[in-house]
């Protein structure tokens, strides 16, 4: 008997009347909201407009869900198209089965479409949402806990996952909680990207590339621990090969991008500085300047009058005909002339 373990939920769905509330779906939805919320904060901090991340996510999220499901169905086609299987189950996303590789790939296509419509460069957008995606994955992995799936080899560690369901070939027992390992790893990846982005001012898609590389490094060893059925190539699980290939591509992009385009984008969204509040503040400043000029104008005019008077008096003093002494001197001279 295990003294300590992680219990599995007795069921992964609750019913609100006739409406099913599935834990797996809730985890995906919460993850999406976290990714958009954090991505928006990072986007605005980089000089973008609030709401741009959500507008692009309207395209990226549906594409990502379709891509994730397609990858799962293609790589595990025997679950849906083998004899005795119902192909309609391929559309039951709520029962689990979203491949992150397909979700990121097709989600990037949706993000590219949304970014073009918004006039935004996709690499800058990807950098902003990268850590949020990692946190979304961390939350989404708990959907596997609700479905009692994707666990590892049997173990007697204190944090072993207790599987109670026997559906789908499951054998009740205590196993490595690989869903938890990957969830914690994704949290670490998100924190790593945030730290590295602040420390090294990553730009031009390098923050996203770091997220991809770091995730793949963790996914490779976690994948080795899983016991669910999977295709193998040269004795190695398909997802391990995928993680290795994508890791190499991400690191290559990091190196080449840093050499060709060092630094970070100065502008991530054109016209993002057109803030109504700033316009009002500018109007208020202009109004204050106008009042100041109006107040300063009379004083300036008075000063001009004083200067004019001073110049006039100076001219009078310098004019011999206008001075009384000069007139008196001229009269004495005339009298002297008459006397002579």
PDB file of C-alpha atoms in Angstrom, residues 2-214:
ATOM      1  CA  UNK A   2       1.331   3.396  -1.001  1.00  0.00           C
ATOM      2  CA  UNK A   3       1.522   5.878   1.871  1.00  0.00           C
ATOM      3  CA  UNK A   4       1.806   8.880  -0.454  1.00  0.00           C
ATOM      4  CA  UNK A   5       0.725   9.318  -4.065  1.00  0.00           C
ATOM      5  CA  UNK A   6      -1.098  11.650  -6.415  1.00  0.00           C
ATOM      6  CA  UNK A   7      -4.737  10.553  -6.694  1.00  0.00           C
ATOM      7  CA  UNK A   8      -6.501  10.592 -10.029  1.00  0.00           C
ATOM      8  CA  UNK A   9      -9.967  12.131 -10.329  1.00  0.00           C
ATOM      9  CA  UNK A  10     -12.755   9.589 -10.314  1.00  0.00           C
ATOM     10  CA  UNK A  11     -14.104  11.175 -13.493  1.00  0.00           C
ATOM     11  CA  UNK A  12     -12.973  13.851 -15.888  1.00  0.00           C
ATOM     12  CA  UNK A  13     -16.378  15.380 -16.620  1.00  0.00           C
ATOM     13  CA  UNK A  14     -19.069  17.092 -14.592  1.00  0.00           C
ATOM     14  CA  UNK A  15     -22.579  17.764 -15.827  1.00  0.00           C
ATOM     15  CA  UNK A  16     -24.344  21.078 -15.486  1.00  0.00           C
ATOM     16  CA  UNK A  17     -27.762  19.735 -16.351  1.00  0.00           C
ATOM     17  CA  UNK A  18     -27.379  18.296 -19.855  1.00  0.00           C
ATOM     18  CA  UNK A  19     -24.165  20.314 -20.475  1.00  0.00           C
ATOM     19  CA  UNK A  20     -20.914  18.362 -19.907  1.00  0.00           C
ATOM     20  CA  UNK A  21     -18.055  20.295 -18.285  1.00  0.00           C
ATOM     21  CA  UNK A  22     -14.839  18.479 -19.132  1.00  0.00           C
ATOM     22  CA  UNK A  23     -11.640  19.006 -17.164  1.00  0.00           C
ATOM     23  CA  UNK A  24      -9.484  18.558 -20.270  1.00  0.00           C
ATOM     24  CA  UNK A  25     -11.304  21.337 -22.119  1.00  0.00           C
ATOM     25  CA  UNK A  26     -11.155  23.647 -19.104  1.00  0.00           C
ATOM     26  CA  UNK A  27      -7.390  23.245 -18.876  1.00  0.00           C
ATOM     27  CA  UNK A  28      -6.985  24.123 -22.555  1.00  0.00           C
ATOM     28  CA  UNK A  29      -9.240  27.176 -22.264  1.00  0.00           C
ATOM     29  CA  UNK A  30      -7.531  28.480 -19.122  1.00  0.00           C
ATOM     30  CA  UNK A  31      -4.153  27.992 -20.785  1.00  0.00           C
ATOM     31  CA  UNK A  32      -5.226  30.036 -23.800  1.00  0.00           C
ATOM     32  CA  UNK A  33      -6.434  32.895 -21.594  1.00  0.00           C
ATOM     33  CA  UNK A  34      -3.144  32.926 -19.667  1.00  0.00           C
ATOM     34  CA  UNK A  35      -1.129  32.964 -22.893  1.00  0.00           C
ATOM     35  CA  UNK A  36      -3.143  35.860 -24.344  1.00  0.00           C
ATOM     36  CA  UNK A  37      -3.085  37.845 -21.077  1.00  0.00           C
ATOM     37  CA  UNK A  38       0.670  37.555 -20.602  1.00  0.00           C
ATOM     38  CA  UNK A  39       1.351  38.019 -24.299  1.00  0.00           C
ATOM     39  CA  UNK A  40      -0.655  41.246 -24.286  1.00  0.00           C
ATOM     40  CA  UNK A  41       1.328  42.616 -21.337  1.00  0.00           C
ATOM     41  CA  UNK A  42       4.624  41.830 -23.027  1.00  0.00           C
ATOM     42  CA  UNK A  43       3.419  43.227 -26.348  1.00  0.00           C
ATOM     43  CA  UNK A  44       2.364  46.547 -24.805  1.00  0.00           C
ATOM     44  CA  UNK A  45       5.662  46.728 -22.896  1.00  0.00           C
ATOM     45  CA  UNK A  46       7.465  46.465 -26.238  1.00  0.00           C
ATOM     46  CA  UNK A  47       5.471  49.339 -27.689  1.00  0.00           C
ATOM     47  CA  UNK A  48       2.519  47.531 -29.253  1.00  0.00           C
ATOM     48  CA  UNK A  49      -1.162  48.312 -28.943  1.00  0.00           C
ATOM     49  CA  UNK A  50      -3.371  46.644 -26.339  1.00  0.00           C
ATOM     50  CA  UNK A  51      -5.625  44.043 -27.932  1.00  0.00           C
ATOM     51  CA  UNK A  52      -3.379  43.189 -30.859  1.00  0.00           C
ATOM     52  CA  UNK A  53      -2.316  39.879 -29.287  1.00  0.00           C
ATOM     53  CA  UNK A  54      -5.945  38.837 -28.781  1.00  0.00           C
ATOM     54  CA  UNK A  55      -6.878  39.846 -32.340  1.00  0.00           C
ATOM     55  CA  UNK A  56      -4.127  37.659 -33.776  1.00  0.00           C
ATOM     56  CA  UNK A  57      -4.945  34.844 -31.326  1.00  0.00           C
ATOM     57  CA  UNK A  58      -8.418  34.674 -32.878  1.00  0.00           C
ATOM     58  CA  UNK A  59      -6.630  33.206 -35.889  1.00  0.00           C
ATOM     59  CA  UNK A  60      -3.827  31.335 -34.144  1.00  0.00           C
ATOM     60  CA  UNK A  61      -5.870  29.372 -31.578  1.00  0.00           C
ATOM     61  CA  UNK A  62      -8.331  27.645 -33.951  1.00  0.00           C
ATOM     62  CA  UNK A  63      -5.504  26.806 -36.343  1.00  0.00           C
ATOM     63  CA  UNK A  64      -3.490  25.470 -33.434  1.00  0.00           C
ATOM     64  CA  UNK A  65      -6.308  23.223 -32.209  1.00  0.00           C
ATOM     65  CA  UNK A  66      -6.822  21.804 -35.685  1.00  0.00           C
ATOM     66  CA  UNK A  67      -3.092  21.294 -36.150  1.00  0.00           C
ATOM     67  CA  UNK A  68      -2.700  19.606 -32.790  1.00  0.00           C
ATOM     68  CA  UNK A  69      -5.540  17.221 -33.506  1.00  0.00           C
ATOM     69  CA  UNK A  70      -4.301  16.432 -37.010  1.00  0.00           C
ATOM     70  CA  UNK A  71      -0.833  15.561 -35.719  1.00  0.00           C
ATOM     71  CA  UNK A  72      -2.305  13.254 -33.100  1.00  0.00           C
ATOM     72  CA  UNK A  73      -4.673  11.513 -35.510  1.00  0.00           C
ATOM     73  CA  UNK A  74      -1.986  11.067 -38.171  1.00  0.00           C
ATOM     74  CA  UNK A  75       0.645   9.690 -35.788  1.00  0.00           C
ATOM     75  CA  UNK A  76      -1.871   7.494 -33.924  1.00  0.00           C
ATOM     76  CA  UNK A  77      -4.147   6.658 -36.820  1.00  0.00           C
ATOM     77  CA  UNK A  78      -4.651   3.067 -35.624  1.00  0.00           C
ATOM     78  CA  UNK A  79      -6.685   4.422 -32.705  1.00  0.00           C
ATOM     79  CA  UNK A  80      -9.339   5.646 -35.131  1.00  0.00           C
ATOM     80  CA  UNK A  81      -9.030   3.729 -38.400  1.00  0.00           C
ATOM     81  CA  UNK A  82      -8.090   0.196 -37.312  1.00  0.00           C
ATOM     82  CA  UNK A  83     -10.657  -2.643 -37.447  1.00  0.00           C
ATOM     83  CA  UNK A  84     -13.151  -2.290 -34.645  1.00  0.00           C
ATOM     84  CA  UNK A  85     -12.454   1.431 -34.225  1.00  0.00           C
ATOM     85  CA  UNK A  86     -14.879   4.256 -34.975  1.00  0.00           C
ATOM     86  CA  UNK A  87     -13.354   6.989 -37.158  1.00  0.00           C
ATOM     87  CA  UNK A  88     -15.823   9.505 -35.736  1.00  0.00           C
ATOM     88  CA  UNK A  89     -13.769   9.417 -32.532  1.00  0.00           C
ATOM     89  CA  UNK A  90     -11.074  11.347 -34.391  1.00  0.00           C
ATOM     90  CA  UNK A  91     -13.208  14.466 -33.941  1.00  0.00           C
ATOM     91  CA  UNK A  92     -13.691  14.020 -30.176  1.00  0.00           C
ATOM     92  CA  UNK A  93     -11.039  16.471 -29.055  1.00  0.00           C
ATOM     93  CA  UNK A  94     -12.443  16.602 -25.526  1.00  0.00           C
ATOM     94  CA  UNK A  95     -11.350  13.014 -24.964  1.00  0.00           C
ATOM     95  CA  UNK A  96      -7.722  14.076 -25.282  1.00  0.00           C
ATOM     96  CA  UNK A  97      -5.178  13.902 -28.046  1.00  0.00           C
ATOM     97  CA  UNK A  98      -3.551  17.181 -29.098  1.00  0.00           C
ATOM     98  CA  UNK A  99      -0.011  17.007 -30.460  1.00  0.00           C
ATOM     99  CA  UNK A 100       1.967  20.095 -29.487  1.00  0.00           C
ATOM    100  CA  UNK A 101       4.077  19.841 -32.639  1.00  0.00           C
ATOM    101  CA  UNK A 102       1.060  20.184 -34.905  1.00  0.00           C
ATOM    102  CA  UNK A 103      -0.493  22.830 -32.662  1.00  0.00           C
ATOM    103  CA  UNK A 104       2.591  25.070 -32.864  1.00  0.00           C
ATOM    104  CA  UNK A 105       3.125  24.487 -36.585  1.00  0.00           C
ATOM    105  CA  UNK A 106      -0.425  25.185 -37.752  1.00  0.00           C
ATOM    106  CA  UNK A 107      -0.956  27.769 -35.010  1.00  0.00           C
ATOM    107  CA  UNK A 108       1.984  29.680 -36.470  1.00  0.00           C
ATOM    108  CA  UNK A 109       0.211  29.699 -39.824  1.00  0.00           C
ATOM    109  CA  UNK A 110      -2.877  31.191 -38.206  1.00  0.00           C
ATOM    110  CA  UNK A 111      -0.738  33.744 -36.360  1.00  0.00           C
ATOM    111  CA  UNK A 112       0.952  34.680 -39.641  1.00  0.00           C
ATOM    112  CA  UNK A 113      -2.423  35.332 -41.246  1.00  0.00           C
ATOM    113  CA  UNK A 114      -3.578  37.428 -38.296  1.00  0.00           C
ATOM    114  CA  UNK A 115      -0.286  39.313 -38.128  1.00  0.00           C
ATOM    115  CA  UNK A 116      -0.445  40.216 -41.818  1.00  0.00           C
ATOM    116  CA  UNK A 117      -3.981  41.517 -41.380  1.00  0.00           C
ATOM    117  CA  UNK A 118      -2.803  43.660 -38.459  1.00  0.00           C
ATOM    118  CA  UNK A 119       0.376  44.817 -40.192  1.00  0.00           C
ATOM    119  CA  UNK A 120       2.563  43.201 -37.521  1.00  0.00           C
ATOM    120  CA  UNK A 121       5.812  41.287 -38.002  1.00  0.00           C
ATOM    121  CA  UNK A 122       5.323  37.646 -36.944  1.00  0.00           C
ATOM    122  CA  UNK A 123       8.749  37.258 -35.186  1.00  0.00           C
ATOM    123  CA  UNK A 124       8.034  40.160 -32.837  1.00  0.00           C
ATOM    124  CA  UNK A 125       4.602  38.721 -32.037  1.00  0.00           C
ATOM    125  CA  UNK A 126       6.095  35.263 -31.430  1.00  0.00           C
ATOM    126  CA  UNK A 127       8.620  36.709 -28.979  1.00  0.00           C
ATOM    127  CA  UNK A 128       5.850  38.391 -27.003  1.00  0.00           C
ATOM    128  CA  UNK A 129       3.691  35.271 -26.653  1.00  0.00           C
ATOM    129  CA  UNK A 130       6.485  32.697 -26.199  1.00  0.00           C
ATOM    130  CA  UNK A 131       6.507  32.439 -22.381  1.00  0.00           C
ATOM    131  CA  UNK A 132       2.712  32.549 -22.296  1.00  0.00           C
ATOM    132  CA  UNK A 133       2.580  29.531 -24.593  1.00  0.00           C
ATOM    133  CA  UNK A 134       4.886  27.652 -22.224  1.00  0.00           C
ATOM    134  CA  UNK A 135       2.631  28.457 -19.270  1.00  0.00           C
ATOM    135  CA  UNK A 136      -0.419  27.462 -21.335  1.00  0.00           C
ATOM    136  CA  UNK A 137       1.187  24.074 -21.970  1.00  0.00           C
ATOM    137  CA  UNK A 138       1.881  23.703 -18.261  1.00  0.00           C
ATOM    138  CA  UNK A 139      -1.808  24.247 -17.526  1.00  0.00           C
ATOM    139  CA  UNK A 140      -3.009  22.166 -20.444  1.00  0.00           C
ATOM    140  CA  UNK A 141      -1.026  19.119 -19.279  1.00  0.00           C
ATOM    141  CA  UNK A 142      -3.330  18.836 -16.274  1.00  0.00           C
ATOM    142  CA  UNK A 143      -6.034  17.853 -18.739  1.00  0.00           C
ATOM    143  CA  UNK A 144      -4.157  14.548 -19.065  1.00  0.00           C
ATOM    144  CA  UNK A 145      -4.540  14.105 -15.295  1.00  0.00           C
ATOM    145  CA  UNK A 146      -8.305  14.458 -15.617  1.00  0.00           C
ATOM    146  CA  UNK A 147      -8.301  11.833 -18.380  1.00  0.00           C
ATOM    147  CA  UNK A 148      -5.832   9.513 -16.576  1.00  0.00           C
ATOM    148  CA  UNK A 149      -3.513   9.358 -19.577  1.00  0.00           C
ATOM    149  CA  UNK A 150       0.099   9.881 -20.657  1.00  0.00           C
ATOM    150  CA  UNK A 151       1.754   8.495 -17.537  1.00  0.00           C
ATOM    151  CA  UNK A 152       5.146   6.815 -17.245  1.00  0.00           C
ATOM    152  CA  UNK A 153       6.618   3.584 -15.953  1.00  0.00           C
ATOM    153  CA  UNK A 154       5.496   2.050 -12.707  1.00  0.00           C
ATOM    154  CA  UNK A 155       7.063   3.565  -9.612  1.00  0.00           C
ATOM    155  CA  UNK A 156       6.741   3.607  -5.833  1.00  0.00           C
ATOM    156  CA  UNK A 157       7.967   7.156  -5.323  1.00  0.00           C
ATOM    157  CA  UNK A 158       5.925   9.379  -2.966  1.00  0.00           C
ATOM    158  CA  UNK A 159       4.674  11.401  -5.918  1.00  0.00           C
ATOM    159  CA  UNK A 160       3.524   8.393  -7.943  1.00  0.00           C
ATOM    160  CA  UNK A 161       0.307   8.836  -9.903  1.00  0.00           C
ATOM    161  CA  UNK A 162      -2.469   6.429  -8.930  1.00  0.00           C
ATOM    162  CA  UNK A 163      -4.274   5.228 -12.064  1.00  0.00           C
ATOM    163  CA  UNK A 164      -7.668   3.728 -11.278  1.00  0.00           C
ATOM    164  CA  UNK A 165      -9.258   3.429 -14.721  1.00  0.00           C
ATOM    165  CA  UNK A 166      -8.999   0.239 -16.766  1.00  0.00           C
ATOM    166  CA  UNK A 167     -10.434   1.673 -19.986  1.00  0.00           C
ATOM    167  CA  UNK A 168      -8.408   1.741 -23.175  1.00  0.00           C
ATOM    168  CA  UNK A 169      -5.955  -0.881 -22.017  1.00  0.00           C
ATOM    169  CA  UNK A 170      -4.973   0.903 -18.812  1.00  0.00           C
ATOM    170  CA  UNK A 171      -3.744  -1.171 -15.904  1.00  0.00           C
ATOM    171  CA  UNK A 172      -4.559   0.325 -12.494  1.00  0.00           C
ATOM    172  CA  UNK A 173      -1.458   0.991 -10.443  1.00  0.00           C
ATOM    173  CA  UNK A 174       1.130   3.611  -9.488  1.00  0.00           C
ATOM    174  CA  UNK A 175       3.103   5.300 -12.241  1.00  0.00           C
ATOM    175  CA  UNK A 176       5.420   8.211 -12.945  1.00  0.00           C
ATOM    176  CA  UNK A 177       3.269  11.355 -13.394  1.00  0.00           C
ATOM    177  CA  UNK A 178       4.848  12.428 -16.658  1.00  0.00           C
ATOM    178  CA  UNK A 179       2.081  14.989 -17.129  1.00  0.00           C
ATOM    179  CA  UNK A 180       3.326  16.663 -13.936  1.00  0.00           C
ATOM    180  CA  UNK A 181       6.970  16.483 -15.009  1.00  0.00           C
ATOM    181  CA  UNK A 182       6.170  18.180 -18.293  1.00  0.00           C
ATOM    182  CA  UNK A 183       3.954  20.751 -16.585  1.00  0.00           C
ATOM    183  CA  UNK A 184       6.749  21.756 -14.205  1.00  0.00           C
ATOM    184  CA  UNK A 185       9.254  21.760 -17.042  1.00  0.00           C
ATOM    185  CA  UNK A 186       7.049  24.138 -19.055  1.00  0.00           C
ATOM    186  CA  UNK A 187       6.818  26.513 -16.087  1.00  0.00           C
ATOM    187  CA  UNK A 188      10.606  26.528 -15.963  1.00  0.00           C
ATOM    188  CA  UNK A 189      10.792  27.175 -19.711  1.00  0.00           C
ATOM    189  CA  UNK A 190       8.441  30.157 -19.412  1.00  0.00           C
ATOM    190  CA  UNK A 191      10.498  31.649 -16.584  1.00  0.00           C
ATOM    191  CA  UNK A 192      13.718  31.028 -18.519  1.00  0.00           C
ATOM    192  CA  UNK A 193      12.407  32.885 -21.567  1.00  0.00           C
ATOM    193  CA  UNK A 194      11.264  35.843 -19.467  1.00  0.00           C
ATOM    194  CA  UNK A 195      14.656  36.063 -17.726  1.00  0.00           C
ATOM    195  CA  UNK A 196      16.693  35.669 -20.919  1.00  0.00           C
ATOM    196  CA  UNK A 197      14.532  38.202 -22.758  1.00  0.00           C
ATOM    197  CA  UNK A 198      15.157  40.804 -20.066  1.00  0.00           C
ATOM    198  CA  UNK A 199      18.838  39.968 -19.734  1.00  0.00           C
ATOM    199  CA  UNK A 200      19.797  39.772 -23.396  1.00  0.00           C
ATOM    200  CA  UNK A 201      17.053  41.843 -25.086  1.00  0.00           C
ATOM    201  CA  UNK A 202      16.027  39.035 -27.427  1.00  0.00           C
ATOM    202  CA  UNK A 203      14.323  40.054 -30.644  1.00  0.00           C
ATOM    203  CA  UNK A 204      13.475  38.961 -34.191  1.00  0.00           C
ATOM    204  CA  UNK A 205      11.967  35.652 -33.013  1.00  0.00           C
ATOM    205  CA  UNK A 206      14.835  34.558 -30.752  1.00  0.00           C
ATOM    206  CA  UNK A 207      12.730  34.478 -27.572  1.00  0.00           C
ATOM    207  CA  UNK A 208      10.345  32.110 -29.323  1.00  0.00           C
ATOM    208  CA  UNK A 209      13.252  30.008 -30.599  1.00  0.00           C
ATOM    209  CA  UNK A 210      14.596  29.748 -27.046  1.00  0.00           C
ATOM    210  CA  UNK A 211      11.198  28.545 -25.853  1.00  0.00           C
ATOM    211  CA  UNK A 212      11.102  25.893 -28.577  1.00  0.00           C
ATOM    212  CA  UNK A 213      14.638  24.674 -27.872  1.00  0.00           C
ATOM    213  CA  UNK A 214      14.149  24.534 -24.105  1.00  0.00           C
TER     214      UNK A 214
END
